[in-house]
Short mmCIF file of C-alpha atoms in Angstrom, two decimals:
data_model
loop_
_atom_site.label_atom_id
_atom_site.label_comp_id
_atom_site.label_asym_id
_atom_site.label_seq_id
_atom_site.Cartn_x
_atom_site.Cartn_y
_atom_site.Cartn_z
CA MET A 1 0.00 0.00 0.00
CA PRO A 2 1.60 3.33 -1.01
CA PRO A 3 2.30 5.87 1.76
CA THR A 4 -0.24 8.70 2.20
CA ALA A 5 1.05 12.28 1.92
CA SER A 6 0.34 14.67 4.82
CA PRO A 7 -2.30 17.39 4.22
CA ALA A 8 0.33 20.13 4.25
CA VAL A 9 2.51 18.33 1.72
CA ALA A 10 -0.55 17.65 -0.45
CA GLN A 11 -1.41 21.37 -0.32
CA ASP A 12 2.10 22.30 -1.44
CA ALA A 13 1.81 19.82 -4.29
CA ASP A 14 -1.53 21.38 -5.29
CA LEU A 15 0.03 24.84 -5.39
CA ALA A 16 2.91 23.54 -7.45
CA ARG A 17 0.55 21.83 -9.91
CA GLU A 18 -1.59 24.95 -10.23
CA ARG A 19 1.45 27.11 -11.01
CA PRO A 20 4.17 24.77 -12.22
CA SER A 21 6.25 27.54 -13.72
CA ARG A 22 6.26 31.23 -12.96
CA PRO A 23 8.61 33.08 -15.28
CA GLY A 24 7.56 36.23 -13.39
CA ALA A 25 9.22 34.97 -10.21
CA ARG A 26 12.55 34.49 -11.92
CA ALA A 27 12.17 37.86 -13.64
CA VAL A 28 11.50 39.56 -10.29
CA VAL A 29 14.58 38.01 -8.69
CA LEU A 30 16.86 38.79 -11.64
CA GLY A 31 15.45 42.27 -12.28
CA CYS A 32 15.50 43.30 -8.62
CA SER A 33 19.04 41.99 -8.14
CA LEU A 34 20.33 44.02 -11.09
CA LEU A 35 18.41 47.12 -10.01
CA LEU A 36 19.73 46.83 -6.46
CA ILE A 37 23.33 46.77 -7.70
CA ALA A 38 22.73 49.85 -9.87
CA LEU A 39 20.87 51.71 -7.11
CA VAL A 40 23.49 50.97 -4.47
CA ALA A 41 26.14 52.42 -6.78
CA ALA A 42 23.98 55.48 -7.46
CA SER A 43 23.27 55.95 -3.76
CA LEU A 44 27.00 56.08 -3.00
CA LEU A 45 27.57 58.67 -5.73
CA VAL A 46 24.60 60.99 -5.10
CA GLY A 47 24.57 63.41 -2.20
CA SER A 48 25.97 66.61 -0.78
CA GLY A 49 29.34 67.59 -2.23
CA SER A 50 30.78 66.91 -5.68
CA ILE A 51 32.55 63.60 -5.25
CA GLY A 52 33.58 61.67 -8.37
CA ILE A 53 33.51 57.94 -9.01
CA ALA A 54 37.27 57.51 -8.53
CA GLU A 55 37.22 59.42 -5.22
CA THR A 56 34.26 57.37 -4.02
CA ILE A 57 35.99 54.09 -4.83
CA ASP A 58 39.21 55.27 -3.15
CA ALA A 59 37.28 56.27 -0.03
CA LEU A 60 35.49 52.91 0.07
CA LEU A 61 38.78 51.02 -0.27
CA GLY A 62 40.53 53.19 2.31
CA ARG A 63 43.10 54.55 -0.08
CA GLY A 64 41.89 58.17 -0.14
CA SER A 65 44.05 61.18 -0.93
CA GLY A 66 43.98 62.39 2.66
CA ASP A 67 40.83 64.48 2.16
CA THR A 68 39.11 63.51 5.40
CA THR A 69 35.88 65.29 4.44
CA THR A 70 35.40 63.05 1.40
CA GLU A 71 36.13 59.88 3.36
CA LEU A 72 33.80 61.03 6.15
CA LEU A 73 30.94 61.69 3.72
CA ILE A 74 31.33 58.36 1.94
CA ARG A 75 32.13 55.97 4.77
CA GLU A 76 30.22 57.52 7.66
CA TYR A 77 27.14 58.87 5.90
CA ARG A 78 26.47 57.52 2.40
CA VAL A 79 27.41 53.89 3.06
CA PRO A 80 25.36 53.52 6.28
CA ARG A 81 22.49 55.45 4.69
CA THR A 82 22.47 53.01 1.77
CA VAL A 83 22.65 49.97 4.04
CA LEU A 84 19.85 51.41 6.17
CA ALA A 85 17.66 51.97 3.10
CA LEU A 86 18.11 48.30 2.16
CA LEU A 87 17.27 47.14 5.68
CA VAL A 88 14.22 49.38 6.12
CA GLY A 89 12.91 48.56 2.65
CA ALA A 90 13.33 44.83 3.17
CA ALA A 91 11.71 45.01 6.62
CA LEU A 92 8.63 46.93 5.46
CA GLY A 93 8.20 44.87 2.29
CA LEU A 94 8.37 41.59 4.16
CA ALA A 95 6.11 42.90 6.94
CA GLY A 96 3.54 43.96 4.36
CA ALA A 97 3.48 40.52 2.74
CA VAL A 98 3.12 38.75 6.10
CA MET A 99 0.40 41.12 7.26
CA GLN A 100 -1.61 40.69 4.07
CA ALA A 101 -1.39 36.93 4.54
CA LEU A 102 -2.38 37.10 8.21
CA THR A 103 -5.39 39.32 7.53
CA ARG A 104 -6.23 37.63 4.21
CA ASN A 105 -6.50 41.13 2.79
CA PRO A 106 -4.31 41.88 -0.27
CA LEU A 107 -4.61 45.62 0.39
CA ALA A 108 -3.52 45.46 4.04
CA ASP A 109 -0.78 47.83 5.21
CA PRO A 110 1.85 47.31 7.94
CA GLY A 111 0.30 50.24 9.75
CA LEU A 112 -3.08 48.55 9.71
CA LEU A 113 -2.54 46.80 13.03
CA GLY A 114 -1.32 50.02 14.65
CA VAL A 115 2.29 48.84 14.98
CA ASN A 116 3.78 51.87 13.21
CA ALA A 117 1.52 54.21 15.17
CA GLY A 118 2.64 52.57 18.41
CA ALA A 119 6.30 53.08 17.51
CA TYR A 120 5.67 56.70 16.53
CA ALA A 121 3.69 57.43 19.69
CA ALA A 122 6.37 55.91 21.92
CA VAL A 123 9.06 58.11 20.37
CA ALA A 124 6.88 61.23 20.64
CA PHE A 125 5.98 60.52 24.27
CA GLY A 126 9.62 59.75 25.10
CA ALA A 127 10.75 63.04 23.60
CA ALA A 128 8.01 65.00 25.38
CA PHE A 129 8.06 63.48 28.87
CA LEU A 130 11.51 61.88 29.20
CA GLY A 131 13.58 64.20 27.03
CA VAL A 132 14.77 61.26 24.91
CA ASN A 133 16.66 62.38 21.84
CA GLY A 134 18.94 60.59 19.40
CA THR A 135 18.28 57.62 17.17
CA ASP A 136 20.05 55.08 19.37
CA ARG A 137 17.62 55.73 22.22
CA GLN A 138 14.59 56.24 19.98
CA VAL A 139 15.11 52.75 18.56
CA TRP A 140 14.35 51.14 21.88
CA LEU A 141 11.35 53.36 22.50
CA ALA A 142 9.94 52.57 19.06
CA LEU A 143 10.41 48.84 19.49
CA ALA A 144 8.77 48.93 22.92
CA GLY A 145 5.86 50.94 21.52
CA ALA A 146 5.44 48.61 18.56
CA ALA A 147 5.55 45.51 20.75
CA ALA A 148 3.11 46.91 23.33
CA THR A 149 0.69 47.98 20.60
CA ALA A 150 0.87 44.59 18.88
CA VAL A 151 0.11 42.77 22.14
CA LEU A 152 -2.76 45.18 22.91
CA VAL A 153 -4.27 44.84 19.44
CA TYR A 154 -3.98 41.07 19.43
CA THR A 155 -5.44 40.73 22.95
CA VAL A 156 -8.40 43.00 22.25
CA GLY A 157 -8.87 41.81 18.66
CA THR A 158 -9.02 38.14 19.57
CA GLY A 159 -10.81 38.43 22.93
CA GLY A 160 -14.45 38.71 23.91
CA ARG A 161 -17.43 37.33 22.11
CA GLY A 162 -17.91 36.90 18.40
CA SER A 163 -15.54 35.99 15.63
CA HIS A 164 -11.79 35.80 16.27
CA GLY A 165 -11.04 36.22 12.60
CA ALA A 166 -8.97 38.70 10.66
CA ALA A 167 -11.65 41.39 10.30
CA LYS A 168 -11.98 41.93 14.05
CA LEU A 169 -8.20 42.09 14.42
CA VAL A 170 -7.91 44.64 11.61
CA LEU A 171 -10.66 46.86 12.99
CA THR A 172 -9.00 46.81 16.41
CA GLY A 173 -5.65 47.74 14.86
CA VAL A 174 -7.15 50.64 12.93
CA ALA A 175 -8.89 51.99 16.04
CA VAL A 176 -5.83 51.69 18.30
CA GLY A 177 -3.56 53.18 15.62
CA ALA A 178 -5.86 56.16 15.12
CA VAL A 179 -5.96 56.91 18.87
CA LEU A 180 -2.18 56.63 19.27
CA SER A 181 -1.46 58.77 16.19
CA GLY A 182 -3.86 61.45 17.43
CA LEU A 183 -2.25 61.53 20.88
CA ALA A 184 1.24 61.67 19.40
CA PHE A 185 0.32 64.52 17.06
CA ALA A 186 -1.28 66.40 19.95
CA VAL A 187 1.84 66.06 22.11
CA THR A 188 4.17 67.24 19.33
CA LEU A 189 1.97 70.20 18.38
CA ILE A 190 1.44 71.41 21.94
CA ASP A 191 5.12 71.26 22.88
CA PRO A 192 7.35 73.16 20.38
CA GLU A 193 10.50 71.57 21.82
CA THR A 194 9.16 68.07 21.26
CA PHE A 195 8.03 69.02 17.77
CA ASP A 196 11.56 70.22 16.98
CA ARG A 197 13.06 66.94 18.22
CA VAL A 198 10.91 64.64 16.10
CA ARG A 199 9.88 66.79 13.12
CA PHE A 200 12.43 65.29 10.72
CA TRP A 201 11.89 61.75 11.95
CA GLN A 202 8.08 61.86 11.83
CA VAL A 203 7.94 62.56 8.07
CA GLY A 204 10.12 59.54 7.24
CA SER A 205 13.73 60.35 6.46
CA LEU A 206 17.16 58.70 6.25
CA GLN A 207 19.07 61.96 6.32
CA GLY A 208 21.97 61.99 8.76
CA ARG A 209 21.63 58.32 9.75
CA GLN A 210 24.93 56.63 10.56
CA TRP A 211 26.26 53.22 11.55
CA ASP A 212 24.86 53.42 15.08
CA THR A 213 21.33 53.36 13.65
CA VAL A 214 22.19 50.45 11.34
CA LEU A 215 23.67 48.41 14.17
CA ALA A 216 20.77 49.26 16.49
CA ILE A 217 18.07 47.82 14.20
CA LEU A 218 20.05 45.03 12.50
CA PRO A 219 19.35 42.30 15.13
CA PHE A 220 15.63 43.04 15.12
CA VAL A 221 15.34 43.10 11.33
CA GLY A 222 17.33 39.85 11.17
CA ALA A 223 15.14 38.10 13.74
CA GLY A 224 11.93 39.32 12.11
CA THR A 225 13.14 38.19 8.70
CA LEU A 226 13.98 34.68 9.93
CA LEU A 227 10.58 34.35 11.59
CA ALA A 228 8.74 35.58 8.49
CA LEU A 229 10.64 33.31 6.10
CA ALA A 230 9.74 30.30 8.27
CA LEU A 231 6.01 30.90 7.77
CA PRO A 232 5.13 30.54 4.04
CA ARG A 233 3.64 27.02 4.26
CA SER A 234 1.50 27.89 7.30
CA LEU A 235 0.41 31.19 5.76
CA ASN A 236 -0.58 29.37 2.56
CA SER A 237 -2.84 27.15 4.66
CA LEU A 238 -4.22 30.15 6.54
CA ALA A 239 -5.34 31.65 3.22
CA LEU A 240 -7.93 28.85 3.00
CA GLY A 241 -9.54 29.93 6.29
CA ASP A 242 -8.88 29.03 9.91
CA ASP A 243 -10.93 25.82 9.89
CA ALA A 244 -9.40 24.56 6.66
CA ALA A 245 -5.91 25.47 7.89
CA ALA A 246 -6.47 23.56 11.12
CA SER A 247 -7.70 20.53 9.19
CA LEU A 248 -4.47 20.65 7.16
CA GLY A 249 -2.44 20.43 10.36
CA THR A 250 -1.54 24.11 10.68
CA ARG A 251 -1.41 25.55 14.18
CA VAL A 252 -3.51 28.64 13.53
CA VAL A 253 -2.87 30.50 16.80
CA THR A 254 0.85 29.78 16.72
CA THR A 255 1.05 30.95 13.12
CA ARG A 256 -0.79 34.19 13.92
CA LEU A 257 1.36 34.91 16.99
CA THR A 258 4.58 34.18 15.10
CA GLY A 259 3.48 36.35 12.20
CA LEU A 260 2.48 39.15 14.54
CA LEU A 261 5.87 38.93 16.29
CA ALA A 262 7.68 39.08 12.94
CA VAL A 263 5.64 42.12 11.83
CA THR A 264 6.30 43.83 15.18
CA LEU A 265 10.06 43.35 14.93
CA LEU A 266 10.23 44.40 11.29
CA CYS A 267 7.92 47.42 11.50
CA GLY A 268 9.20 48.56 14.89
CA ALA A 269 12.83 48.52 13.79
CA ALA A 270 12.09 50.17 10.44
CA THR A 271 9.95 52.89 11.98
CA ALA A 272 12.55 53.59 14.65
CA ALA A 273 15.23 54.10 12.04
CA ALA A 274 13.39 56.02 9.34
CA GLY A 275 10.13 57.20 10.89
CA PRO A 276 6.63 56.24 9.71
CA ILE A 277 6.78 55.15 6.05
CA SER A 278 3.46 54.68 4.28
CA PHE A 279 2.55 52.62 1.22
CA LEU A 280 5.78 50.63 0.88
CA GLY A 281 4.62 47.40 2.53
CA LEU A 282 1.19 47.71 0.96
CA LEU A 283 2.42 48.44 -2.53
CA VAL A 284 5.29 45.98 -2.84
CA ALA A 285 3.45 42.92 -1.57
CA HIS A 286 0.46 43.73 -3.75
CA GLY A 287 2.59 44.28 -6.85
CA VAL A 288 4.70 41.17 -6.26
CA ARG A 289 1.60 39.03 -5.90
CA ALA A 290 0.35 40.25 -9.27
CA VAL A 291 3.58 38.99 -10.87
CA VAL A 292 4.49 35.78 -9.02
CA GLY A 293 1.02 34.56 -8.01
CA PRO A 294 -0.56 33.77 -4.62
CA ASP A 295 2.02 31.25 -3.33
CA LEU A 296 3.71 32.86 -0.31
CA ARG A 297 6.81 30.73 -0.87
CA ARG A 298 7.42 33.08 -3.79
CA ILE A 299 5.82 36.27 -2.46
CA LEU A 300 7.92 36.58 0.70
CA PRO A 301 11.40 36.26 -0.91
CA ALA A 302 10.30 38.43 -3.86
CA SER A 303 9.03 41.15 -1.49
CA LEU A 304 12.32 40.96 0.40
CA LEU A 305 14.11 41.91 -2.83
CA ALA A 306 11.58 44.27 -4.44
CA ALA A 307 10.93 46.56 -1.47
CA PRO A 308 14.56 47.74 -1.05
CA VAL A 309 14.60 48.58 -4.76
CA LEU A 310 11.62 50.90 -4.42
CA PHE A 311 12.73 52.40 -1.12
CA LEU A 312 16.32 53.08 -2.21
CA ALA A 313 15.09 54.56 -5.51
CA ALA A 314 12.74 56.85 -3.57
CA ASP A 315 15.56 57.96 -1.29
CA ILE A 316 17.82 58.78 -4.26
CA LEU A 317 15.00 60.68 -5.98
CA GLY A 318 14.48 62.71 -2.82
CA ARG A 319 18.13 63.75 -2.88
CA VAL A 320 18.09 65.00 -6.49
CA LEU A 321 14.56 66.39 -6.94
CA VAL A 322 15.03 69.48 -4.76
CA PRO A 323 18.20 71.20 -3.48
CA ALA A 324 17.27 70.86 0.20
CA GLU A 325 16.40 67.11 -0.12
CA LEU A 326 12.89 65.68 0.05
CA PRO A 327 12.26 63.13 2.87
CA VAL A 328 12.00 59.59 1.57
CA GLY A 329 8.63 59.17 3.28
CA VAL A 330 7.19 61.96 1.13
CA VAL A 331 8.64 60.48 -2.08
CA THR A 332 7.34 57.01 -1.19
CA ALA A 333 3.86 58.41 -0.70
CA PHE A 334 3.98 60.24 -4.05
CA LEU A 335 5.17 57.09 -5.83
CA GLY A 336 3.00 54.65 -3.96
CA ALA A 337 -0.41 56.26 -4.26
CA PRO A 338 -0.75 56.35 -8.09
CA LEU A 339 0.93 52.97 -8.53
CA LEU A 340 -1.40 51.42 -5.98
CA ILE A 341 -4.43 52.87 -7.78
CA ALA A 342 -3.17 51.44 -11.07
CA LEU A 343 -2.54 48.00 -9.56
CA THR A 344 -5.95 47.99 -7.90
CA ARG A 345 -7.73 48.83 -11.17
CA ARG A 346 -5.93 45.96 -12.92
CA ARG A 347 -7.15 43.37 -10.41
CA PRO A 348 -9.76 41.08 -12.03
CA GLY A 349 -13.11 41.93 -10.51
CA GLY A 350 -11.33 44.28 -8.12
CA ALA A 351 -12.19 47.71 -6.97
CA ARG A 352 -12.81 49.09 -10.39
#
């Protein structure tokens, strides 16, 4: 008698049979890899001061001409800024894909569960009441705020009577996020000193970030990425509904908690480093799904590559569009809104 495949393995086989070959997935990986290389080079060359290619390469290799200003700009500002853009982009793109899978909503945003608002509120409150300033200390406040908000949203959204499904969790996240954002805005507007401390951070910017910020968020982005990349099979099952997922052997509560923890780490660290960034997680995951299909074994790695491309391109555009530099959060919003509308209108039977 031949051995019987487990439900989860049978589901994977079904997905593979439905989409045996996805040229789009290979195109995304190849295209994003090439674009990332080009954008990293452009990011190192674009910025304040007229620094040529040869000088940039010499500064990177530590064989500069003794011009300490050039070496300082390249090695202490442009390189960490570029690395940070890759980390923040990857974190928000991956968080968006996981959140859309958890909520079974392809238009979900990382801020939907209030995690970004929690991080923002914690930094604003810390600046107003504790006098906390500086990215290295704001990182911890933002992570604590993101984690506390995630626990609050999950506890309220899954407790009490009625359905424990995604809709209740999303509504709870929207409500909690709105309250926290309103309180944070009120604190910053009432206190001019607090407003001055967080005004550049709250619009979403990478300007002036150095290695201390990179090192501060790296462990959290790494941990969140590992957790998220361990979830594709369970998230594929969850897309069929909680009952169907449980019948396939998926631990629904464990999957949701692990996904929520991954989103908290990724969004909290990204928000702490760059401030609240809108549209990136929403847009990238949605666009990637349109190319590679619904299988999260393809969506998550593709989002991990595609999001840094968009975020780094937005940061470079912000540096060259206006002399005083446009914050990357503003550029991302300008790019994301029309592209999201276009993608939404192309969805079969979507929101047209």
